Coordinates of C-alpha atoms (C1' of nucleotides) and ligand atoms in Angstrom, one line a residue:
Chain A
X1 CA 153.9 121.7 95.5
X2 CA 151.8 119.6 93.2
X3 CA 149.8 116.8 95.1
X4 CA 149.4 113.5 93.2
X5 CA 145.6 112.9 92.4
X6 CA 146.0 109.6 94.0
X7 CA 147.0 111.0 97.4
X8 CA 144.0 113.1 97.3
X9 CA 141.8 110.1 96.7
X10 CA 143.5 108.2 99.3
X11 CA 143.1 111.0 101.7
X12 CA 139.3 110.5 101.1
X13 CA 139.6 106.8 102.2
X14 CA 141.8 107.8 105.3
X15 CA 139.3 110.2 106.3
X16 CA 136.4 107.5 106.2
X17 CA 138.4 105.0 108.2
X18 CA 139.2 107.5 110.6
X19 CA 135.7 108.6 111.3
X20 CA 134.7 105.1 111.6
X21 CA 137.4 104.7 114.3
X22 CA 136.6 107.6 116.2
X23 CA 133.0 106.4 116.4
X24 CA 134.2 103.0 117.7
X25 CA 136.1 105.0 120.4
X26 CA 139.6 104.5 118.7
X27 CA 141.9 107.3 119.9
X28 CA 145.0 106.4 118.5
X29 CA 146.5 104.5 115.3
X30 CA 149.6 103.6 113.3
X31 CA 150.5 104.2 109.9
X32 CA 150.5 100.2 109.6
X33 CA 147.2 99.6 111.2
X34 CA 145.6 102.6 108.5
X35 CA 147.3 100.9 105.8
X36 CA 146.2 97.6 106.8
X37 CA 142.5 98.5 106.6
X38 CA 143.1 99.6 103.2
X39 CA 145.5 97.1 101.8
X40 CA 148.3 99.8 101.5
X41 CA 151.9 100.1 102.5
X42 CA 152.3 102.3 105.7
X43 CA 155.0 104.0 104.1
X44 CA 152.4 105.3 101.4
X45 CA 150.0 106.4 104.2
X46 CA 153.0 108.4 106.0
X47 CA 154.4 109.8 102.5
X48 CA 150.7 111.0 101.5
X49 CA 150.2 112.7 105.0
X50 CA 153.7 114.2 104.9
X51 CA 152.9 116.3 101.7
X52 CA 150.6 118.5 103.9
X53 CA 152.4 118.5 107.4
X54 CA 153.5 116.3 110.3
X55 CA 150.9 115.1 112.1
X56 CA 152.0 111.8 114.0
X57 CA 154.3 111.2 117.0
X58 CA 157.0 109.1 116.9
X59 CA 156.9 106.1 118.5
X60 CA 152.9 106.6 118.9
X61 CA 151.4 107.2 115.8
X62 CA 148.2 109.4 115.1
X63 CA 145.5 110.7 117.2
X64 CA 142.4 109.9 115.4
X65 CA 140.5 112.7 115.8
X66 CA 143.0 115.2 115.4
X67 CA 144.2 113.4 112.2
X68 CA 140.4 113.1 110.9
X69 CA 140.4 117.1 111.3
X70 CA 143.5 117.9 109.5
X71 CA 142.5 115.8 106.6
X72 CA 138.8 117.4 106.7
X73 CA 140.9 120.6 106.8
X74 CA 143.0 119.7 103.8
X75 CA 140.2 118.4 101.7
X76 CA 138.3 122.0 102.7
X77 CA 135.2 119.9 104.4
X78 CA 135.1 121.6 107.7
X79 CA 132.3 124.2 106.7
X80 CA 130.4 122.0 104.5
X81 CA 130.4 122.0 100.7
X82 CA 127.1 122.9 99.0
X83 CA 126.2 120.7 96.0
X84 CA 123.5 121.0 93.1
X85 CA 122.3 118.1 91.1
X86 CA 121.3 118.8 87.4
X87 CA 119.0 116.4 85.7
X88 CA 116.2 114.8 87.9
X89 CA 115.8 111.5 86.0
X90 CA 116.4 108.1 87.4
X91 CA 119.9 108.5 88.5
X92 CA 119.4 112.2 89.9
X93 CA 116.6 110.8 92.0
X94 CA 118.6 108.0 93.4
X95 CA 121.1 110.3 94.6
X96 CA 118.4 112.9 96.0
X97 CA 117.1 109.7 98.0
X98 CA 120.4 109.0 99.2
X99 CA 120.9 109.9 103.1
X100 CA 124.5 109.7 102.7
X101 CA 125.3 113.2 101.6
X102 CA 124.8 115.1 105.0
X103 CA 127.1 112.3 106.5
X104 CA 129.6 113.1 104.0
X105 CA 129.5 116.8 104.8
X106 CA 127.8 117.8 101.6
X107 CA 124.6 119.5 101.3
X108 CA 122.3 119.5 98.3
X109 CA 120.9 122.9 98.4
X110 CA 119.4 123.2 94.8
X111 CA 118.2 120.8 92.1
X112 CA 117.7 121.3 88.3
X113 CA 116.0 120.0 85.2
X114 CA 115.0 121.5 81.7
X115 CA 112.0 119.8 81.2
X116 CA 108.6 121.7 81.8
X117 CA 107.3 118.5 83.3
X118 CA 109.6 118.7 86.2
X119 CA 110.3 122.2 86.9
X120 CA 108.5 123.6 89.9
X121 CA 107.9 120.1 91.0
X122 CA 108.8 118.8 94.5
X123 CA 111.4 115.9 94.4
X124 CA 112.3 114.5 97.8
X125 CA 111.3 117.6 99.3
X126 CA 113.3 120.1 97.1
X127 CA 111.4 122.3 94.3
X128 CA 113.2 121.3 91.1
X129 CA 114.6 124.7 89.6
X130 CA 114.9 125.6 85.7
X131 CA 118.1 125.0 84.4
X132 CA 118.2 128.7 83.1
X133 CA 118.2 129.8 86.7
X134 CA 121.5 128.0 87.4
X135 CA 124.0 130.9 87.3
X136 CA 121.8 133.3 89.3
X137 CA 121.4 130.4 92.1
X138 CA 124.9 129.5 92.2
X139 CA 125.8 132.9 93.1
X140 CA 123.0 133.2 95.6
X141 CA 123.3 130.0 97.3
X142 CA 127.4 129.7 97.0
X143 CA 127.1 126.1 95.4
X144 CA 130.6 124.3 95.2
X145 CA 130.0 121.4 93.2
X146 CA 127.6 120.5 90.2
X147 CA 126.6 116.9 89.9
X148 CA 125.6 116.2 86.4
X149 CA 122.9 113.3 85.8
X150 CA 121.6 114.6 82.5
X151 CA 121.4 112.5 79.1
X152 CA 124.9 112.4 77.2
X153 CA 123.8 114.5 74.6
X154 CA 123.3 117.3 76.9
X155 CA 126.4 116.7 79.1
X156 CA 128.7 119.1 77.4
X157 CA 126.4 121.9 76.7
X158 CA 125.4 121.9 80.6
X159 CA 129.2 121.5 81.4
X160 CA 129.7 124.6 79.7
X161 CA 126.6 126.5 81.4
X162 CA 127.8 125.2 84.7
X163 CA 131.7 126.2 84.1
X164 CA 130.4 129.8 83.0
X165 CA 128.8 130.1 86.4
X166 CA 132.0 130.0 88.3
X167 CA 131.6 126.4 89.5
X168 CA 135.1 124.7 90.0
X169 CA 134.0 121.3 90.4
X170 CA 131.8 118.9 88.2
X171 CA 131.1 115.3 89.2
X172 CA 129.7 113.9 85.9
X173 CA 127.7 110.6 85.5
X174 CA 127.0 111.0 81.6
X175 CA 129.4 108.8 79.5
X176 CA 131.0 111.5 77.8
X177 CA 134.7 113.5 78.1
X178 CA 133.6 117.0 79.0
X179 CA 135.6 119.9 77.8
X180 CA 135.8 122.3 80.5
X181 CA 138.2 125.4 81.2
X182 CA 141.2 125.2 83.0
X183 CA 140.5 125.5 86.6
X184 CA 137.5 123.6 86.7
X185 CA 137.8 119.9 88.1
X186 CA 135.9 117.3 86.6
X187 CA 135.5 113.8 88.1
X188 CA 133.6 111.0 85.9
X189 CA 131.6 108.3 87.4
X190 CA 131.4 106.2 84.3
X191 CA 129.7 102.8 84.5
X192 CA 130.9 101.8 81.0
X193 CA 134.3 102.3 82.0
X194 CA 134.3 100.4 85.2
X195 CA 132.2 97.4 83.8
X196 CA 134.5 97.1 80.8
X197 CA 137.6 97.3 82.9
X198 CA 136.3 94.4 85.0
X199 CA 135.3 92.6 82.0
X200 CA 139.0 92.7 80.8
X201 CA 140.3 91.8 84.5
X202 CA 137.6 88.9 84.6
X203 CA 139.3 87.5 82.0
X204 CA 138.6 86.5 78.4
X205 CA 135.6 84.3 78.3
X206 CA 136.3 80.4 77.5
Chain B
X1 CA 153.0 91.2 80.2
X2 CA 151.7 93.4 83.3
X3 CA 149.1 95.9 81.3
X4 CA 148.8 98.9 83.6
X5 CA 145.3 99.5 84.9
X6 CA 145.0 102.7 83.5
X7 CA 145.6 101.7 80.2
X8 CA 142.6 99.2 80.2
X9 CA 140.3 102.2 81.5
X10 CA 141.5 104.2 78.7
X11 CA 140.7 101.5 76.2
X12 CA 137.0 101.7 77.2
X13 CA 137.2 105.3 76.6
X14 CA 138.6 104.6 73.1
X15 CA 136.0 102.0 72.6
X16 CA 133.3 104.5 73.1
X17 CA 134.6 107.1 70.9
X18 CA 135.2 104.6 68.3
X19 CA 131.6 103.3 68.7
X20 CA 130.3 106.9 68.0
X21 CA 132.4 107.6 65.2
X22 CA 131.6 104.6 63.6
X23 CA 127.7 105.5 63.9
X24 CA 128.6 108.8 62.2
X25 CA 130.0 106.8 59.4
X26 CA 133.9 107.5 59.8
X27 CA 136.0 104.8 58.8
X28 CA 139.7 105.9 59.7
X29 CA 141.1 107.6 62.2
X30 CA 144.6 108.6 63.6
X31 CA 145.9 108.4 67.0
X32 CA 146.2 112.0 67.4
X33 CA 142.5 112.7 66.6
X34 CA 141.6 110.0 68.9
X35 CA 143.7 111.5 71.5
X36 CA 142.2 114.8 70.6
X37 CA 138.7 113.5 71.6
X38 CA 140.0 112.8 74.9
X39 CA 142.7 115.3 75.7
X40 CA 145.4 112.7 75.7
X41 CA 148.7 112.5 74.0
X42 CA 148.7 110.6 70.6
X43 CA 151.9 108.6 71.8
X44 CA 149.8 107.7 75.0
X45 CA 147.2 106.0 72.5
X46 CA 149.7 104.2 70.5
X47 CA 151.6 102.9 73.4
X48 CA 148.3 101.6 75.1
X49 CA 147.5 99.9 71.8
X50 CA 151.0 98.5 71.2
X51 CA 150.5 96.3 74.5
X52 CA 148.2 94.3 72.7
X53 CA 149.1 94.3 68.9
X54 CA 149.7 96.3 66.1
X55 CA 146.2 97.5 64.8
X56 CA 147.3 100.5 62.7
X57 CA 148.8 101.5 59.3
X58 CA 151.6 103.7 59.0
X59 CA 150.8 107.0 57.0
X60 CA 147.0 106.0 57.4
X61 CA 146.0 105.4 60.9
X62 CA 143.4 102.8 62.3
X63 CA 140.2 101.6 60.6
X64 CA 137.6 102.7 63.1
X65 CA 135.6 99.3 62.9
X66 CA 138.2 97.1 63.0
X67 CA 139.8 98.9 66.0
X68 CA 136.6 99.1 67.8
X69 CA 136.5 95.3 67.2
X70 CA 139.9 94.6 68.1
X71 CA 139.2 96.5 71.7
X72 CA 135.9 94.8 72.2
X73 CA 138.0 91.6 71.8
X74 CA 140.7 92.7 74.2
X75 CA 138.1 93.8 76.9
X76 CA 136.1 90.6 76.3
X77 CA 133.4 92.3 75.4
X78 CA 132.3 90.1 72.0
X79 CA 129.9 87.6 73.6
X80 CA 128.2 89.9 75.9
X81 CA 128.9 89.8 79.6
X82 CA 126.4 88.8 82.3
X83 CA 125.7 90.9 85.2
X84 CA 123.7 90.5 88.6
X85 CA 122.8 93.2 90.7
X86 CA 122.7 92.5 94.2
X87 CA 120.7 95.1 96.7
X88 CA 117.2 96.4 94.9
X89 CA 117.1 99.5 97.0
X90 CA 117.3 103.0 95.6
X91 CA 120.4 102.7 93.6
X92 CA 119.9 99.1 92.5
X93 CA 116.7 100.3 91.1
X94 CA 118.0 103.2 89.3
X95 CA 120.7 100.7 88.0
X96 CA 117.9 98.5 86.8
X97 CA 115.8 101.2 85.0
X98 CA 119.2 102.3 83.2
X99 CA 118.6 101.6 79.5
X100 CA 122.5 101.7 78.6
X101 CA 123.3 98.0 79.8
X102 CA 122.3 96.5 76.6
X103 CA 124.1 98.9 74.3
X104 CA 127.4 98.7 76.7
X105 CA 127.3 94.7 76.0
X106 CA 126.2 93.8 79.2
X107 CA 123.2 91.7 80.3
X108 CA 121.4 92.0 83.5
X109 CA 120.4 88.4 84.3
X110 CA 119.4 88.2 87.5
X111 CA 118.8 90.6 90.7
X112 CA 119.0 89.5 94.4
X113 CA 118.1 91.1 97.8
X114 CA 117.7 89.5 101.5
X115 CA 114.7 91.2 102.4
X116 CA 111.4 89.2 102.4
X117 CA 109.6 92.4 101.3
X118 CA 111.4 92.0 98.0
X119 CA 112.2 88.5 97.2
X120 CA 109.7 87.3 94.9
X121 CA 108.5 90.8 93.6
X122 CA 109.3 92.0 90.2
X123 CA 111.3 95.1 89.4
X124 CA 111.8 96.5 85.9
X125 CA 110.4 93.0 84.8
X126 CA 112.7 90.9 86.7
X127 CA 112.2 88.9 89.6
X128 CA 114.1 89.7 92.6
X129 CA 115.9 86.3 94.0
X130 CA 116.8 85.4 97.3
X131 CA 120.3 86.1 98.0
X132 CA 121.0 82.7 99.3
X133 CA 120.2 81.4 96.0
X134 CA 123.1 83.3 94.4
X135 CA 125.7 80.5 94.3
X136 CA 123.4 78.4 92.4
X137 CA 122.0 81.1 90.0
X138 CA 125.5 82.0 89.2
X139 CA 126.5 78.5 88.1
X140 CA 123.3 78.3 86.2
X141 CA 123.3 81.3 84.2
X142 CA 127.1 81.8 83.9
X143 CA 127.3 85.3 85.6
X144 CA 130.5 87.4 85.2
X145 CA 130.2 90.3 87.2
X146 CA 128.4 91.1 90.2
X147 CA 127.0 94.7 91.0
X148 CA 126.7 95.6 94.7
X149 CA 124.4 97.9 95.8
X150 CA 123.6 96.8 99.3
X151 CA 124.2 98.9 102.5
X152 CA 127.8 99.4 103.7
X153 CA 127.5 97.1 106.6
X154 CA 126.3 94.1 104.2
X155 CA 129.0 94.7 101.8
X156 CA 131.7 92.7 103.0
X157 CA 129.6 89.8 103.9
X158 CA 128.1 90.0 100.3
X159 CA 131.5 90.4 98.7
X160 CA 132.6 87.1 100.3
X161 CA 129.6 85.2 99.0
X162 CA 130.2 86.6 95.7
X163 CA 133.8 85.5 95.7
X164 CA 133.0 82.1 96.9
X165 CA 130.5 81.6 94.4
X166 CA 133.3 81.9 91.6
X167 CA 132.6 85.4 90.4
X168 CA 136.0 87.2 89.2
X169 CA 134.4 90.7 89.0
X170 CA 132.7 93.0 91.6
X171 CA 131.5 96.3 90.8
X172 CA 131.1 97.9 94.5
X173 CA 129.0 101.1 95.0
X174 CA 129.1 100.8 99.1
X175 CA 131.7 103.0 100.8
X176 CA 133.7 100.5 101.9
X177 CA 137.1 98.7 101.3
X178 CA 136.3 94.9 100.4
X179 CA 138.5 92.1 101.1
X180 CA 138.6 89.6 98.6
X181 CA 140.6 86.6 97.4
X182 CA 143.4 87.3 95.0
X183 CA 142.1 86.8 91.4
X184 CA 138.8 88.8 92.1
X185 CA 138.7 92.2 90.6
X186 CA 136.7 94.9 92.4
X187 CA 136.1 98.3 91.2
X188 CA 134.6 101.0 93.7
X189 CA 132.4 103.6 92.5
X190 CA 132.5 105.8 95.4
X191 CA 130.7 108.9 95.6
X192 CA 132.4 110.0 98.9
X193 CA 135.9 109.8 97.4
X194 CA 134.7 111.6 94.2
X195 CA 133.2 114.3 96.0
X196 CA 135.9 114.9 98.5
X197 CA 138.6 114.9 95.9
X198 CA 136.6 117.5 94.0
X199 CA 136.3 119.3 97.4
X200 CA 140.0 119.5 97.5
X201 CA 140.6 120.3 93.9
X202 CA 137.8 123.1 94.1
X203 CA 140.1 124.8 96.5
X204 CA 139.6 125.7 100.1
X205 CA 136.8 127.5 101.1
X206 CA 137.4 131.4 101.5
Chain C
dC1 C1' 159.1 107.0 39.5
dT2 C1' 160.3 110.3 43.0
dT3 C1' 159.3 113.3 46.3
dC4 C1' 156.6 114.8 50.1
dA5 C1' 153.5 114.3 53.8
dT6 C1' 151.4 111.4 57.1
dA7 C1' 151.2 108.6 60.7
dT8 C1' 152.4 104.1 63.6
dG9 C1' 155.3 101.4 66.6
dT10 C1' 158.7 101.3 69.8
dG11 C1' 163.1 101.8 72.4
dA12 C1' 165.1 105.3 75.1
dA13 C1' 164.3 109.6 78.2
dA14 C1' 161.7 112.0 81.4
dA15 C1' 158.2 112.3 84.6
dT16 C1' 155.5 110.4 88.5
dA17 C1' 154.6 107.6 92.3
dT18 C1' 155.8 103.9 95.5
dT19 C1' 158.9 101.8 98.6
dC20 C1' 162.7 101.3 101.1
dA21 C1' 165.6 102.2 104.8
dC22 C1' 167.2 105.0 108.5
dA23 C1' 167.9 108.9 111.8
dT24 C1' 165.4 110.5 115.2
dA25 C1' 162.3 110.6 119.0
dA26 C1' 158.9 108.8 122.2
dT27 C1' 157.1 105.2 125.2
dT28 C1' 157.6 101.1 127.5
dT29 C1' 160.0 97.6 130.1
dT30 C1' 163.5 95.9 133.2
Chain D
dA1 C1' 168.1 105.3 134.3
dA2 C1' 169.3 102.4 130.6
dA3 C1' 167.9 99.4 127.3
dA4 C1' 164.5 98.0 124.1
dT5 C1' 160.8 98.6 121.4
dT6 C1' 157.7 101.2 118.6
dA7 C1' 156.9 104.3 114.8
dT8 C1' 157.2 108.8 112.5
dG9 C1' 159.2 111.8 108.4
dT10 C1' 162.0 111.9 104.8
dG11 C1' 165.7 111.6 101.4
dA12 C1' 167.4 107.8 98.1
dA13 C1' 166.4 103.7 95.5
dT14 C1' 163.1 101.5 92.9
dA15 C1' 159.2 101.0 90.0
dT16 C1' 155.8 102.3 87.0
dT17 C1' 153.7 105.6 83.5
dT18 C1' 154.2 108.9 80.2
dT19 C1' 156.1 111.6 76.8
dC20 C1' 159.8 112.2 73.2
dA21 C1' 161.9 111.2 69.1
dC22 C1' 162.9 108.6 65.2
dA23 C1' 163.3 104.6 62.0
dT24 C1' 159.9 102.9 59.1
dA25 C1' 156.2 102.3 56.2
dT26 C1' 152.1 104.0 53.5
dG27 C1' 149.7 107.0 50.2
dA28 C1' 149.3 111.1 47.4
dA29 C1' 151.3 114.6 44.5
dG30 C1' 153.9 116.2 41.0
Ligands
NAD1 N1 120.1 105.6 85.5 C1 121.6 104.7 85.6 O1 121.2 104.0 86.6 C2 122.4 105.5 85.2 C3 123.8 104.7 85.5 C4 125.0 105.2 84.9 C5 124.9 106.4 83.9 N2 124.1 107.1 83.8 C6 124.1 108.3 83.0 O2 123.5 109.2 83.8 C7 122.9 110.1 82.9 C8 121.4 110.2 83.5 O3 120.7 109.0 83.3 P1 119.1 108.8 83.9 O4 118.8 107.3 83.6 O5 118.8 109.4 85.0 O6 118.4 109.7 82.8 P2 117.0 110.3 82.6 O7 116.6 110.4 81.3 O8 116.2 109.4 83.7 O9 117.3 111.6 83.3 C9 117.8 112.7 82.6 C10 117.1 113.8 83.2 O10 118.2 115.1 82.6 C11 117.1 116.0 82.2 N3 117.7 117.0 81.2 C12 118.1 116.9 79.9 N4 118.6 117.8 79.3 C13 119.0 118.8 80.3 C14 119.5 120.0 80.4 N5 120.2 120.4 79.3 N6 119.5 120.5 81.4 C15 118.9 120.1 82.7 N7 118.1 119.2 82.6 C16 118.4 118.2 81.4 C17 115.8 115.3 81.6 O11 114.8 116.2 81.7 C18 115.8 114.3 82.4 O12 114.9 114.5 84.0 C19 122.8 109.6 81.4 O13 123.9 110.3 80.9 C20 123.2 108.0 81.7 O14 124.1 107.5 80.6 C21 122.7 106.7 84.4
NAD2 N1 121.4 105.9 96.9 C1 122.3 106.3 96.3 O1 122.3 107.2 95.3 C2 123.7 106.1 96.5 C3 125.1 106.7 96.0 C4 126.1 106.5 96.2 C5 126.3 105.2 97.3 N2 125.2 104.4 97.6 C6 125.8 103.5 98.3 O2 125.1 102.2 97.7 C7 124.6 101.3 98.6 C8 123.0 101.3 98.5 O3 122.3 102.4 98.6 P1 120.8 102.5 98.4 O4 120.5 103.7 98.8 O5 120.4 101.9 97.3 O6 120.3 101.6 99.8 P2 118.9 101.0 100.1 O7 118.8 100.8 101.4 O8 117.9 101.8 99.2 O9 119.1 99.5 99.3 C9 119.8 98.4 99.9 C10 119.4 97.0 99.3 O10 120.1 96.3 99.9 C11 119.3 94.9 100.5 N3 120.3 93.9 101.4 C12 120.6 94.6 102.6 N4 121.4 93.4 102.9 C13 121.4 92.8 102.1 C14 122.3 91.5 101.7 N5 122.9 90.8 102.8 N6 122.0 90.7 100.6 C15 121.5 91.1 99.7 N7 120.5 92.2 99.8 C16 120.7 93.1 100.9 C17 118.4 95.8 101.1 O11 117.1 94.9 101.3 C18 118.0 97.0 100.1 O12 116.6 96.6 99.5 C19 124.9 101.9 100.0 O13 126.1 101.4 100.3 C20 125.2 103.3 99.7 O14 126.0 104.1 100.6 C21 124.2 104.7 97.3

DNA sequence: CTTCATATGTGAAAATATTCACATAATTTT
DNA sequence: AAAATTATGTGAATATTTTCACATATGAAG
């Protein structure tokens, strides 16, 4: 069955709530209380979960830890995902400095650039590899996701290289539409789209 | 009439294509050629635009420059939007170093933090202000959009301050759901959601 | 001038996504 | 032990979004 993309995105949000609730010692919650935390409808939560199975108990709700683990399984997070960052400039370095990856269950196992000034140097404890070594390192390290923080002009070219190396998921920060083969998932984090949409919703300037 | 949020987001993408096409000297395009650039349907492009008016010519298509300007008007970009960055840590600094804001038609007019180590110091040519001065500076500078790059624990508190200062749009990088008054638009750029969704779409690990 | 090709704008239809509402079951109260 | 309360899971209903399909207009070719 085809799962709506929005459902998958909400599962990530549910996971985060469950993670914090479990840390706070909560052991049970209802679809209503989860929905309230995220300003959603309870039916939405139940429907989303129902695509994947029956995780709750009538009259009781869901076991926090159990549901968290079920969602981790659905999202493929149990074993930890391996990530590469390509393009070690401003943004690439900010991401590298980000302590949150491990908490998220992701591990940055390799970093790449094409600049002779950067290849071989250490950034946040990791040696920057030559982008041309990418296909070999992907195979060796079993990398799951490539994060692209390269200039816009290079993004398509790098996306092609990445796709041809067998990577099935790309997180792209460059403001460009990437053409990739079917079967490769691309998420775009696009500052321009966000700012311009906000500009619209903030209303016309008086 | 209520405009779908997805339509607004696509308008930003159309704008970017039109911007590049105009730079390349193109003066006319069809809904089909615009759609092809973004892997969309031509009817989608036309429907999106039709919410706001009639910008094309039958048998001819759209004038690139004219359509670009119309979309700028729709999105409220003509005059330039003023932006503040709150939280001058790793991510805030990466954003500050980002040259793209001006090209996008956005101007970072003030930056804020609450750390005595940062207040008063210069970052990328801008003096970091005390967050407690935010309401006054918003009014003085007529800031439109607040970008939040504060730690997750502070995000809700800062969002409240920002909303109470009359800001109508927030771009939030903290992995937290922000409760804000009606009429305030929030966009979340959420690395965790993107990575976890990609993890799902990349398939279960074998 | 007429015909042909092109491409918009938009109601209608189809596809998707959300919400309702209720049968069902577990738990708590009396 | 019965009644009342709570809350799931899910078909059906509703709402939203996308796509179709065509009347209509424009420009080019003959
Ligand atoms: N800096 C930001 O805050 C920010 C915000 C939003 C979006 N972005 C986008 O993110 C991307 C990167 O931005 P940045 O400011 O970090 O740029 P940057 O110029 O600082 O860094 C880009 C890095 O990519 C490397 N690179 C170039 N071509 C490459 C290739 N073919 N293979 C491997 N590496 C290559 C460069 O050597 C450089 O180190 C851009 O597309 C930008 O528009 C940046
Ligand atoms: N660094 C990244 O690459 C990255 C990636 C994705 C998401 N994020 C998220 O972005 C946020 C910021 O990340 P970071 O790595 O830049 O953190 P950071 O700790 O480097 O910076 C946070 C800054 O916010 C300031 N701050 C704290 N409370 C404040 C308040 N009440 N008012 C004003 N300023 C305040 C701190 O003094 C600090 O300078 C976090 O929520 C993080 O999860 C960061």
